[in-house]
Structure formats: C-alpha cells, structure tokens
Short mmCIF file of C-alpha atoms in Angstrom, two decimals:
data_model
loop_
_atom_site.label_atom_id
_atom_site.label_comp_id
_atom_site.label_asym_id
_atom_site.label_seq_id
_atom_site.Cartn_x
_atom_site.Cartn_y
_atom_site.Cartn_z
CA MET B 1 77.93 97.79 97.37
CA GLN B 2 79.39 100.83 99.40
CA ASP B 3 79.11 100.33 103.11
CA VAL B 4 76.97 102.30 104.17
CA ALA B 5 78.53 102.06 107.89
CA VAL B 6 81.31 103.82 106.83
CA LYS B 7 81.23 107.47 107.05
CA THR B 8 82.36 109.75 104.09
CA PRO B 9 84.22 112.87 105.00
CA LEU B 10 80.67 114.91 104.31
CA GLU B 11 79.05 112.52 106.11
CA GLN B 12 81.51 113.41 108.97
CA LEU B 13 80.43 117.16 108.14
CA ARG B 14 76.46 116.57 108.55
CA PRO B 15 76.00 117.51 112.06
CA VAL B 16 77.39 121.05 111.73
CA LEU B 17 75.63 121.28 108.28
CA GLU B 18 72.45 120.78 110.04
CA LEU B 19 73.10 123.47 112.55
CA LEU B 20 74.06 125.76 110.01
CA ALA B 21 70.90 124.67 107.48
CA ASP B 22 68.86 127.50 109.09
CA GLY B 23 70.87 130.19 107.72
CA GLU B 24 71.54 131.98 110.68
CA MET B 25 74.58 133.08 112.23
CA HIS B 26 75.99 130.69 114.90
CA SER B 27 78.94 131.38 116.91
CA GLY B 28 82.28 128.98 117.34
CA GLU B 29 81.41 128.56 120.78
CA SER B 30 77.52 127.20 120.41
CA LEU B 31 78.55 125.24 117.42
CA GLY B 32 81.34 123.76 119.37
CA ASN B 33 79.02 122.97 122.50
CA ALA B 34 76.61 121.40 120.47
CA LEU B 35 78.72 119.11 118.56
CA GLY B 36 80.78 118.28 122.07
CA VAL B 37 83.95 120.07 120.12
CA SER B 38 86.44 122.55 120.70
CA ARG B 39 86.23 125.45 118.64
CA ALA B 40 89.43 125.23 116.94
CA ALA B 41 87.88 121.42 116.02
CA VAL B 42 84.88 123.37 114.65
CA TRP B 43 86.78 125.78 112.37
CA LYS B 44 88.79 123.04 111.13
CA GLN B 45 85.53 121.44 109.96
CA LEU B 46 84.21 124.59 108.68
CA GLN B 47 87.31 125.08 106.39
CA LYS B 48 86.31 121.88 104.67
CA LEU B 49 83.01 123.13 103.18
CA GLU B 50 84.14 125.38 100.44
CA HIS B 51 85.42 122.02 98.66
CA TYR B 52 81.73 121.15 98.35
CA GLY B 53 80.65 124.64 96.90
CA LEU B 54 79.14 125.75 100.09
CA THR B 55 79.95 129.42 100.77
CA LEU B 56 80.35 129.93 104.39
CA GLU B 57 80.20 133.69 105.94
CA SER B 58 82.28 134.84 108.89
CA VAL B 59 81.56 137.62 111.01
CA LYS B 60 84.15 138.71 113.87
CA GLY B 61 82.66 138.30 117.06
CA ARG B 62 79.58 136.97 115.95
CA GLY B 63 80.04 133.62 114.12
CA TYR B 64 79.43 131.52 111.15
CA ARG B 65 76.49 131.15 108.39
CA LEU B 66 75.59 129.76 105.20
CA PRO B 67 73.91 132.89 103.94
CA ASP B 68 71.17 130.52 101.74
CA GLY B 69 70.89 128.13 104.44
CA LEU B 70 70.35 124.20 103.48
CA ASP B 71 67.38 122.31 102.53
CA LEU B 72 68.36 119.00 103.73
CA LEU B 73 67.01 115.68 102.41
CA SER B 74 65.27 113.49 105.21
CA GLU B 75 64.01 110.33 104.72
CA ARG B 76 61.17 110.96 107.60
CA ALA B 77 60.11 114.16 105.55
CA VAL B 78 60.00 112.49 102.39
CA ASN B 79 57.53 109.62 103.70
CA ALA B 80 55.61 112.16 105.36
CA HIS B 81 54.45 113.95 101.89
CA LEU B 82 54.50 110.64 99.94
CA ASP B 83 51.05 109.61 98.61
CA SER B 84 49.38 106.18 100.15
CA SER B 85 49.89 104.75 96.93
CA ALA B 86 53.74 105.45 96.48
CA ARG B 87 54.21 104.57 100.25
CA ARG B 88 52.72 100.80 99.84
CA LEU B 89 55.06 100.56 96.76
CA LEU B 90 58.18 101.67 98.34
CA ARG B 91 60.19 99.16 99.86
CA GLU B 92 63.26 101.09 101.02
CA LEU B 93 64.61 104.77 100.89
CA PHE B 94 68.19 105.60 101.37
CA ILE B 95 69.75 109.09 101.57
CA PHE B 96 73.83 109.46 101.52
CA ASP B 97 75.39 112.73 101.90
CA GLU B 98 77.76 111.86 98.70
CA VAL B 99 77.97 108.99 96.41
CA SER B 100 79.73 108.87 93.01
CA SER B 101 76.27 108.10 91.36
CA THR B 102 73.01 107.01 92.65
CA ASN B 103 72.27 104.99 89.40
CA SER B 104 75.82 102.99 90.06
CA LEU B 105 75.30 102.34 93.32
CA LEU B 106 71.59 100.85 92.70
CA LEU B 107 72.86 98.81 89.81
CA GLU B 108 75.65 97.34 92.33
CA ARG B 109 72.65 97.03 94.51
CA ILE B 110 70.61 95.07 91.75
CA GLU B 111 73.38 92.19 91.22
CA GLU B 112 73.43 91.67 94.93
CA GLY B 113 69.83 90.65 94.22
CA GLY B 114 67.73 93.40 96.26
CA GLY B 115 67.04 96.32 94.03
CA HIS B 116 63.20 96.36 93.41
CA ALA B 117 61.41 99.22 94.42
CA VAL B 118 64.51 100.74 96.23
CA VAL B 119 65.14 104.50 95.97
CA MET B 120 68.24 106.33 96.23
CA LEU B 121 68.94 110.07 96.81
CA ALA B 122 72.09 112.02 97.41
CA GLU B 123 73.01 115.42 98.47
CA ARG B 124 76.20 115.55 96.18
CA GLN B 125 77.42 113.15 93.38
CA SER B 126 80.49 113.07 92.37
CA ALA B 127 80.61 111.53 89.01
CA GLY B 128 76.81 111.71 88.50
CA ARG B 129 76.11 110.75 84.54
CA GLY B 130 73.91 111.97 81.99
CA ARG B 131 72.74 110.63 78.76
CA ARG B 132 75.55 109.58 76.30
CA GLY B 133 77.86 109.70 78.89
CA ARG B 134 77.85 113.20 79.85
CA ASN B 135 78.55 114.52 83.45
CA TRP B 136 75.75 115.76 85.30
CA VAL B 137 76.51 118.39 87.33
CA SER B 138 75.56 117.56 91.39
CA PRO B 139 76.55 119.91 94.17
CA TYR B 140 75.91 119.44 97.39
CA GLY B 141 72.29 120.15 99.27
CA THR B 142 70.87 121.15 95.98
CA SER B 143 69.04 119.91 93.09
CA ILE B 144 67.46 116.45 93.11
CA SER B 145 69.74 113.52 92.31
CA LEU B 146 67.16 110.15 92.68
CA SER B 147 67.10 106.90 91.22
CA VAL B 148 64.79 103.99 91.63
CA GLY B 149 65.31 100.51 91.11
CA TRP B 150 61.97 98.18 89.48
CA GLU B 151 62.32 94.49 88.32
CA PHE B 152 60.50 93.94 84.99
CA SER B 153 59.22 90.72 83.42
CA GLY B 154 58.64 90.38 79.58
CA GLY B 155 62.20 91.83 78.50
CA VAL B 156 63.13 94.76 76.87
CA GLN B 157 60.19 94.95 74.70
CA SER B 158 57.84 95.86 77.65
CA LEU B 159 59.95 98.77 78.61
CA GLU B 160 59.27 100.45 75.31
CA GLY B 161 58.41 104.00 75.74
CA LEU B 162 59.51 103.95 79.40
CA SER B 163 61.95 106.99 79.54
CA LEU B 164 59.25 109.16 77.88
CA ALA B 165 56.57 108.03 80.65
CA VAL B 166 59.31 108.60 83.13
CA GLY B 167 59.15 112.29 81.71
CA VAL B 168 55.64 112.63 82.06
CA ALA B 169 55.86 111.46 85.68
CA VAL B 170 58.09 114.21 86.43
CA ALA B 171 55.86 116.62 84.37
CA GLN B 172 52.93 115.86 86.55
CA ALA B 173 54.81 116.15 89.63
CA LEU B 174 55.91 119.62 88.70
CA ALA B 175 52.62 120.41 87.97
CA ARG B 176 51.81 119.82 91.79
CA PHE B 177 53.62 122.99 92.70
CA SER B 178 51.98 124.96 89.56
CA VAL B 179 55.74 125.29 87.82
CA PRO B 180 55.12 127.18 84.62
CA GLY B 181 56.09 126.31 81.19
CA VAL B 182 57.25 122.24 81.32
CA ARG B 183 57.47 120.63 78.26
CA LEU B 184 59.40 117.50 77.25
CA LYS B 185 62.12 116.66 74.36
CA TRP B 186 62.52 113.33 73.06
CA PRO B 187 63.27 110.69 74.74
CA ASN B 188 64.75 112.14 77.97
CA ASP B 189 64.53 115.57 78.65
CA VAL B 190 62.27 117.81 80.96
CA TRP B 191 62.53 121.11 80.06
CA CYS B 192 61.44 124.41 81.68
CA GLN B 193 60.62 127.97 79.91
CA GLY B 194 62.76 126.61 77.02
CA ARG B 195 65.92 125.27 78.66
CA LYS B 196 66.68 121.91 80.34
CA LEU B 197 65.12 121.28 83.63
CA ALA B 198 65.81 117.82 84.52
CA GLY B 199 67.17 114.77 82.73
CA VAL B 200 66.36 110.80 82.82
CA LEU B 201 68.51 108.15 82.61
CA LEU B 202 67.70 104.31 82.36
CA GLU B 203 70.09 101.73 82.46
CA LEU B 204 69.13 97.69 82.52
CA LYS B 205 70.36 94.93 84.27
CA GLY B 206 69.51 91.09 83.70
CA ASP B 207 68.11 89.09 80.89
CA LEU B 208 66.83 91.36 78.40
CA THR B 209 64.47 88.82 76.75
CA ASP B 210 62.85 88.03 80.29
CA ARG B 211 63.40 88.79 83.71
CA CYS B 212 65.33 92.41 83.58
CA SER B 213 65.42 94.93 86.41
CA VAL B 214 65.94 99.24 85.33
CA VAL B 215 67.37 101.58 87.16
CA ILE B 216 65.60 104.65 86.61
CA GLY B 217 67.79 108.06 86.99
CA VAL B 218 66.57 111.66 87.60
CA GLY B 219 68.38 114.48 88.04
CA LEU B 220 66.56 118.10 88.45
CA ASN B 221 68.19 121.37 88.79
CA ASN B 222 67.14 122.90 91.97
CA GLY B 223 69.14 126.00 93.52
CA LEU B 224 72.54 125.82 91.35
CA SER B 225 74.90 128.16 92.38
CA ALA B 226 76.50 130.74 89.79
CA LYS B 227 80.00 129.49 89.99
CA VAL B 228 78.43 125.66 89.51
CA ALA B 229 76.44 126.62 86.80
CA GLU B 230 79.31 127.94 84.72
CA GLU B 231 80.38 124.00 84.49
CA ILE B 232 77.03 123.36 82.35
CA ASP B 233 77.27 123.26 78.72
CA GLN B 234 74.09 124.02 77.57
CA PRO B 235 71.05 126.00 77.95
CA TRP B 236 69.53 125.20 81.56
CA ALA B 237 66.74 125.93 84.11
CA ASP B 238 66.88 125.99 87.50
CA LEU B 239 63.43 125.55 89.48
CA GLN B 240 64.11 127.78 92.44
CA GLN B 241 64.49 130.59 89.54
CA VAL B 242 61.08 129.49 88.11
CA ARG B 243 58.94 128.70 91.16
CA PRO B 244 61.30 129.67 94.17
CA GLY B 245 60.33 127.80 98.03
CA ILE B 246 59.46 124.18 96.52
CA GLY B 247 61.27 121.96 99.18
CA ARG B 248 63.35 119.41 98.01
CA ASN B 249 61.71 116.68 100.01
CA GLU B 250 58.25 117.90 99.11
CA LEU B 251 59.55 117.89 95.57
CA THR B 252 61.07 114.18 95.63
CA ALA B 253 58.38 112.99 97.22
CA ALA B 254 55.90 114.13 94.48
CA ILE B 255 58.22 112.86 91.89
CA LEU B 256 58.11 109.63 93.82
CA SER B 257 54.03 109.64 94.17
CA GLU B 258 53.56 109.87 90.13
CA LEU B 259 56.78 107.82 89.22
CA LEU B 260 56.01 104.55 91.53
CA PRO B 261 52.55 103.78 90.61
CA MET B 262 53.32 104.40 87.03
CA LEU B 263 56.08 101.60 87.37
CA ALA B 264 54.35 99.48 88.68
CA THR B 265 51.43 99.22 85.92
CA TYR B 266 53.40 99.73 83.01
CA PRO B 267 53.66 96.00 81.88
CA GLU B 268 50.17 96.16 81.58
CA LYS B 269 49.57 99.99 80.50
CA GLY B 270 52.73 100.70 78.43
CA PHE B 271 53.45 103.61 77.00
CA ALA B 272 50.08 103.95 75.21
CA ALA B 273 48.47 104.99 78.15
CA TYR B 274 50.91 108.33 78.03
CA ARG B 275 51.32 109.14 74.83
CA ASP B 276 48.14 111.48 74.64
CA THR B 277 49.65 113.53 77.74
CA TRP B 278 53.30 113.39 76.50
CA SER B 279 52.40 114.63 73.32
CA THR B 280 50.55 117.75 74.65
CA LEU B 281 53.94 118.64 76.36
CA ASP B 282 55.97 118.01 73.32
CA GLN B 283 58.52 120.74 73.54
CA PHE B 284 58.99 120.35 69.65
CA ALA B 285 56.06 119.35 67.81
CA GLY B 286 55.72 120.65 64.56
CA GLN B 287 58.91 122.06 64.45
CA GLN B 288 61.86 121.61 61.77
CA VAL B 289 64.47 119.65 63.61
CA GLN B 290 67.73 117.29 62.73
CA LEU B 291 67.95 114.08 64.42
CA GLN B 292 71.32 112.76 65.09
CA SER B 293 72.21 109.17 65.60
CA GLY B 294 75.51 108.21 65.60
CA SER B 295 77.29 109.13 62.38
CA LEU B 296 74.15 109.59 60.96
CA SER B 297 71.50 112.28 60.89
CA TRP B 298 68.12 113.19 59.41
CA ARG B 299 65.94 116.48 59.10
CA GLY B 300 62.22 116.77 59.22
CA VAL B 301 59.34 118.02 61.14
CA VAL B 302 58.61 116.68 64.46
CA ALA B 303 54.82 114.36 64.12
CA GLY B 304 54.67 113.37 67.53
CA VAL B 305 55.53 109.70 68.72
CA ASP B 306 54.11 105.90 68.24
CA GLU B 307 52.74 104.07 70.95
CA LYS B 308 56.20 102.32 71.42
CA GLY B 309 57.53 105.93 72.18
CA ALA B 310 59.53 106.21 68.99
CA LEU B 311 59.49 109.76 67.43
CA LEU B 312 57.95 110.42 64.05
CA LEU B 313 59.62 112.50 61.65
CA ASP B 314 57.68 113.93 58.31
CA THR B 315 61.03 114.02 56.08
CA ASP B 316 61.57 114.78 52.33
CA ASP B 317 61.39 110.73 51.97
CA GLY B 318 58.28 110.41 53.86
CA LYS B 319 57.15 109.57 57.45
CA LYS B 320 60.00 108.01 59.81
CA SER B 321 60.40 106.88 63.06
CA PHE B 322 63.34 106.51 65.15
CA HIS B 323 63.83 104.77 68.52
CA GLY B 324 67.39 106.43 69.42
CA GLY B 325 68.74 109.76 68.86
CA GLU B 326 69.02 113.21 69.93
CA ILE B 327 67.23 115.94 68.33
CA SER B 328 68.23 119.91 68.31
CA LEU B 329 66.25 122.93 66.47
CA ARG B 330 69.93 124.55 65.49
CA GLY B 331 71.45 121.06 64.04
CA GLN B 332 73.93 121.06 66.79
CA VAL B 333 73.61 118.20 69.52
#
C-alpha cells in the first residue's frame, strides 16, 4: 500500500491551496507569512498549480487567487454530516490529495488484510478507471472519487445485482438535495437529465465461492472545467450545472450514509429489496435498445430487471435475460 507518510507533490501544495480555497485575493507577502516561506518560494509553488488543472489569477500589486475557489474534502466535515448509522459502520476514512486510483489503493489494502468498511477519497486521481477499462477523468478539487471496501461471505452469488443497488444508493443520496432528472442506466451508471453523471465500478478479491471482498468505486462529475470536459468521450452531466451549491463533503456524506447501511444488510436482503426502486428510475424502460456483450449483440425492448439484477429484453425470439453487457439507444457503445 502507498506510504501515506510520503508526501506527493500535491500534498506539498496543500497548505497554499487551503489558503487560496476561499477564492479571494491574497498577496504574495501574506501567503509567505502564513506559510513561513519567502515570496519567491510562494511563486515557485503557485507556478505548479496549472499542471493540475487549477487556474490561477494574478493581479499586479494585489496578489493571487483561484477565481472559482476550491471546495476541499475534509475528514472532519464528512464525518460531521454522516448519518449515525453510517458513522457506526465506518471503520476508517482516508482522504488523499493525489493517488493513481482509489480502487487500486483499496485493493492493495484488502490484500494486506484490512479493507472492510474502509473508505478512500481523493482530490485527484491520475489513473481513475471506469467500466471496460475506460479512463475516468478526475481533476483536482472537483467531482467525487470514492471507494468503499466491504467483506462478504457466501461468494459472488450473494452479490448478484449489487452494482444496481449501489446505483440506487447514489440516486437516493442525490434525492436528499432534490437533484432533478436522476435516472439509472443498467448496469452501472447514474444519469441526470439524459446524460451520464456518475459511474460505478465493482472489483472483487478473495475466494469467489466463499468469503470475498468487494471494492465499490463511485465517480461523480461535480464542477468540471471546460478544458477537462473536452477529455470526456461521451455525453456527460455535471452536478454543479444541474444543482449548484452542493458541498462535496455534504455530498460525500450523503452517498456514504446511503451506501454503508445498504452494504451491511445486502447479504440478507439482496437486490430484490431494491428492484422496485431501481425500476422506477430506469432510464431506458420500454425503449428499443441494442445490447453489446463482447462481439455479440442483441436488439429488443427493455422490460426491466429480474430479482438478481439481470436485464430483461423483449426480443424477436422472446424475452431474454442478460447479466452483462452495455446498452445503447443508438446501437453504439
């Protein structure tokens, strides 16, 4: 596991970022005094911010500011907004300034024997992953990059439909803030107003027939800049454009408050307990779609999901169920 005592370049910049997070103008002298360094040292640090997608505004004679400010993650703030049930279930919470991937880091932690009920968050991921090996764009200080480790007994059969139940948990968290137009796309996406807002990635470790651990990764777009958005290769939604003003710490706490209790009871309840809610949020219900699974594809009308989370399609050859694949209205995936 990554040694949390070794500071990354972004961790070294954290003190100056905390000073600039308010979006107000700060003189080089005041920044230097606060940090206990020279104005030249301050300037040297500020020059590094652009590399991380942060726009620094400089005004001669006045100082520097981050025009949009920063809503930085805080362990104290997340814990303060957690529901009591989630607070009891949470074992450890880590917030990193920069990692390759919170999922990868948590998988390493699990291999060392300590990943159950552990949550990892990152201000920036350099190699965030989505489904099917896709890159998940994760710039510094925006969006939510969250991973939860959980241990289950009973093998993978007890986890059927879990990715869909995670989608329900994220949708219910967004409902706490009255986010409009939230829907779910089988099997792993959260949509908002007809575009992708968040994705879910599940990765397994251990004995798939008995005791195993799952890392649940959630990535949610929140405050992406126009420059960063150019890197996204599919229609996307951004929470700050749909419902501005939601704090990242409050949103993170809401997601965990829905997610952790769901994970704790999932072996007993299964996906059947979440099927009806999922169905009411189904983005493609009743629509003609194409499902792509490897080199094979099928066309049909979406007829919901079964109690194990399998997609049901009404095809020319009758109703069929699918446990994997990707659906598209346009026949493109």
